[in-house]
Coordinates of C-alpha atoms in Angstrom, one line a residue:
M622 CA -170.8 -20.7 87.5
A623 CA -168.6 -21.0 90.5
Q624 CA -165.4 -22.4 90.2
L625 CA -164.4 -25.3 92.6
D626 CA -161.5 -24.5 94.8
E627 CA -158.2 -26.6 93.1
N628 CA -156.9 -26.6 97.5
D629 CA -160.1 -28.2 98.2
T630 CA -159.8 -32.4 98.4
T631 CA -162.7 -32.8 99.5
P632 CA -164.4 -36.0 97.8
P633 CA -168.0 -34.4 95.3
S634 CA -169.6 -36.8 97.4
R635 CA -169.0 -35.2 100.1
R636 CA -169.1 -32.4 99.6
M637 CA -172.8 -32.9 98.5
L638 CA -173.2 -34.6 102.6
L639 CA -171.7 -31.4 103.9
S640 CA -173.9 -29.9 101.8
A641 CA -177.2 -32.1 102.6
G642 CA -176.2 -31.5 106.8
R643 CA -176.2 -27.6 105.4
V644 CA -179.3 -27.8 103.5
I645 CA -181.2 -29.5 107.3
G646 CA -179.3 -27.5 109.3
A647 CA -181.1 -23.6 107.0
G648 CA -184.8 -25.4 107.4
L649 CA -184.2 -25.8 111.2
L650 CA -183.1 -21.7 111.8
L651 CA -185.8 -21.0 108.9
A652 CA -188.3 -22.9 111.1
G653 CA -187.0 -21.0 114.6
V654 CA -186.7 -18.2 113.8
L655 CA -190.2 -18.4 111.9
I656 CA -192.5 -20.7 115.5
G657 CA -190.6 -17.0 117.5
G658 CA -192.3 -14.7 114.9
L659 CA -194.8 -16.2 115.3
T660 CA -195.9 -16.8 118.7
V661 CA -194.6 -13.4 119.4
R662 CA -197.1 -12.5 117.5
S663 CA -199.6 -14.8 119.0
V664 CA -198.5 -13.1 122.9
L665 CA -198.7 -9.5 121.3
D666 CA -201.7 -10.8 119.5
K667 CA -203.3 -11.5 122.2
G668 CA -202.4 -8.6 124.2
N669 CA -204.1 -6.2 122.2
Y670 CA -207.4 -8.4 123.3
Q671 CA -209.5 -6.6 124.9
H672 CA -211.8 -9.9 127.0
D673 CA -214.0 -9.8 130.5
N674 CA -213.7 -13.0 132.8
G675 CA -216.5 -14.6 134.5
V676 CA -218.4 -17.3 135.1
L677 CA -220.5 -19.5 133.1
T678 CA -224.2 -21.7 135.0
V679 CA -224.7 -25.1 133.1
D680 CA -228.1 -25.2 131.7
E681 CA -227.3 -28.5 128.9
C682 CA -224.1 -30.6 127.6
R683 CA -223.7 -30.9 124.3
T684 CA -221.6 -33.9 122.7
S685 CA -220.8 -34.3 118.9
L686 CA -218.9 -36.8 117.1
E687 CA -217.1 -36.0 114.0
R688 CA -215.8 -38.3 111.1
S689 CA -212.7 -38.4 108.8
R690 CA -211.5 -41.0 106.6
S691 CA -207.6 -40.5 105.6
R692 CA -206.5 -42.6 103.5
H693 CA -206.7 -46.1 105.4
Q694 CA -209.0 -45.6 108.2
Q695 CA -211.2 -43.7 110.0
H696 CA -211.6 -41.6 113.0
V697 CA -214.3 -40.0 114.9
V698 CA -213.9 -37.0 116.7
R699 CA -215.8 -36.8 120.0
H700 CA -217.2 -32.5 120.8
V701 CA -219.2 -31.0 123.4
S702 CA -219.8 -27.4 124.1
C703 CA -221.7 -26.3 127.1
T704 CA -225.0 -23.9 126.8
G705 CA -225.6 -21.8 130.2
T706 CA -225.2 -18.1 130.8
F707 CA -222.3 -16.1 131.4
R708 CA -222.0 -13.4 134.5
F709 CA -219.4 -11.5 134.5
D710 CA -217.2 -10.5 136.7
A711 CA -218.0 -7.1 137.2
S712 CA -221.2 -6.5 138.5
S713 CA -222.4 -3.4 136.3
K714 CA -222.7 -5.8 133.1
P715 CA -225.5 -7.3 132.4
P716 CA -225.3 -11.4 132.3
L717 CA -226.1 -13.3 129.1
A718 CA -228.3 -15.8 128.2
D719 CA -227.7 -18.9 125.6
I720 CA -223.9 -19.2 125.4
T721 CA -222.0 -21.6 124.2
V722 CA -218.0 -23.5 125.4
E723 CA -216.4 -26.5 124.2
T724 CA -215.5 -27.7 127.2
G725 CA -214.6 -31.3 126.0
R726 CA -216.6 -32.4 128.9
E727 CA -219.5 -33.1 130.2
V728 CA -221.4 -31.0 133.4
E729 CA -222.9 -31.8 135.4
P730 CA -226.2 -29.0 135.2
G731 CA -225.4 -26.2 137.3
T732 CA -222.0 -26.3 137.3
E733 CA -219.8 -23.7 136.6
L734 CA -217.7 -22.8 134.7
D735 CA -214.7 -20.1 134.5
V736 CA -214.9 -18.9 131.2
V737 CA -213.4 -15.8 129.9
K738 CA -214.8 -13.5 126.3
S739 CA -213.0 -12.5 124.5
S740 CA -213.8 -9.9 121.6
H741 CA -214.9 -12.9 119.2
S742 CA -215.7 -15.8 121.6
F743 CA -216.6 -17.5 124.1
E744 CA -213.5 -19.8 126.0
L745 CA -212.6 -21.4 129.2
A746 CA -210.6 -20.0 131.2
E747 CA -208.2 -23.5 131.0
D748 CA -207.8 -23.9 127.3
Q749 CA -205.8 -20.8 127.6
N750 CA -202.7 -21.9 128.8
K751 CA -199.3 -19.7 129.0
S752 CA -197.3 -23.7 129.3
T753 CA -198.1 -24.2 124.4
V754 CA -196.9 -20.9 124.8
F755 CA -193.6 -21.6 126.6
M756 CA -192.9 -24.5 124.9
A757 CA -192.9 -22.7 121.5
A758 CA -191.0 -20.7 122.4
F759 CA -188.5 -22.7 124.0
G760 CA -188.4 -24.5 121.0
S761 CA -188.0 -22.5 119.0
L762 CA -184.5 -21.4 121.0
L763 CA -183.6 -25.1 120.5
A764 CA -184.3 -25.2 116.8
V765 CA -182.2 -22.6 115.9
A766 CA -179.7 -23.5 118.5
A767 CA -178.8 -26.9 116.2
G768 CA -179.6 -24.8 112.8
A769 CA -176.7 -23.1 113.3
F770 CA -175.2 -26.0 114.2
C771 CA -176.3 -28.1 111.6
L772 CA -175.3 -24.6 108.9
L773 CA -172.0 -24.1 109.9
T774 CA -170.2 -27.6 110.2
G775 CA -173.2 -29.5 107.7
F776 CA -173.6 -31.8 111.0
G777 CA -177.1 -32.9 110.1
G778 CA -176.0 -34.9 106.3
R779 CA -175.5 -38.3 106.0
R780 CA -172.5 -40.4 106.7
G781 CA -172.0 -36.6 107.2
P782 CA -169.1 -35.9 110.3
R783 CA -170.3 -36.7 113.8
F784 CA -170.8 -34.4 116.2
R785 CA -167.7 -33.5 118.6
P786 CA -165.8 -33.5 114.9
A787 CA -169.1 -30.7 114.3
W788 CA -168.2 -28.9 117.2
A789 CA -164.5 -28.8 117.9
A790 CA -164.6 -27.2 113.4
L791 CA -166.8 -25.1 114.4
P792 CA -166.3 -21.4 113.3
A793 CA -164.6 -18.5 115.8
G794 CA -165.6 -22.0 118.4
R795 CA -164.2 -19.5 121.0
V796 CA -167.2 -18.0 120.9
T797 CA -169.9 -19.8 118.7
R798 CA -169.7 -22.7 120.9
P799 CA -170.5 -21.9 124.5
L800 CA -173.4 -19.2 122.6
L801 CA -175.1 -21.9 120.6
A802 CA -173.9 -24.7 124.3
V803 CA -176.2 -21.9 126.1
V804 CA -179.3 -21.6 123.7
G805 CA -179.8 -24.7 122.8
G806 CA -179.2 -25.1 126.5
I807 CA -182.6 -23.2 127.1
G808 CA -184.2 -24.4 124.6
I809 CA -183.9 -27.9 126.1
A810 CA -184.5 -26.3 129.4
G811 CA -187.9 -24.9 128.5
T812 CA -188.6 -27.4 126.3
A813 CA -188.5 -29.8 129.4
V814 CA -190.3 -28.2 131.9
S815 CA -193.3 -26.6 129.4
L816 CA -194.3 -30.3 129.2
I817 CA -193.8 -31.0 132.3
V818 CA -196.2 -28.5 132.9
Y819 CA -199.0 -28.9 130.9
K820 CA -199.0 -32.5 130.6
F821 CA -199.5 -32.5 135.4
V822 CA -200.0 -29.5 136.3
S823 CA -202.6 -27.4 133.2

């Protein structure tokens, strides 16, 4: 059984609040590490896939509606897929007929779409958006920095320490403060830039 520190004058309720902040920090830290690991694995897996670039000449597009019901309302999801002939950029490979790709929008017959053929499926080249990968990677850095800060200081619990006192009380502050500031700053800046690219450029 753990023994209480006789010199600890912190009220029991205060200690519980600090512990709550550390639990939040542990959760954020774990989430950041997990998301970062999954992102790296996804990038490595995609790098190992064999893929071919080509163009899909659309013959027709079809729209379907998928209905799903939650407790309070019904949701309708619109799916659009287009079928046509896929021609490889590499002229040595013969074209493939009756290839269907999820497009999310209807296009006129004869429209040419840039498509990537992987070992598993066909998809629009624009759907392989790298900005979402960067967003996840930088977001994981931000979660790791925030989680480490909360875990070390108890910040984040209800009525827990405020940011400035917690920041000043960081253990080994000369090392941890610059480190957390750099990692968190990179996470914030990278996530913001990735979000802007995703929304307005992609």
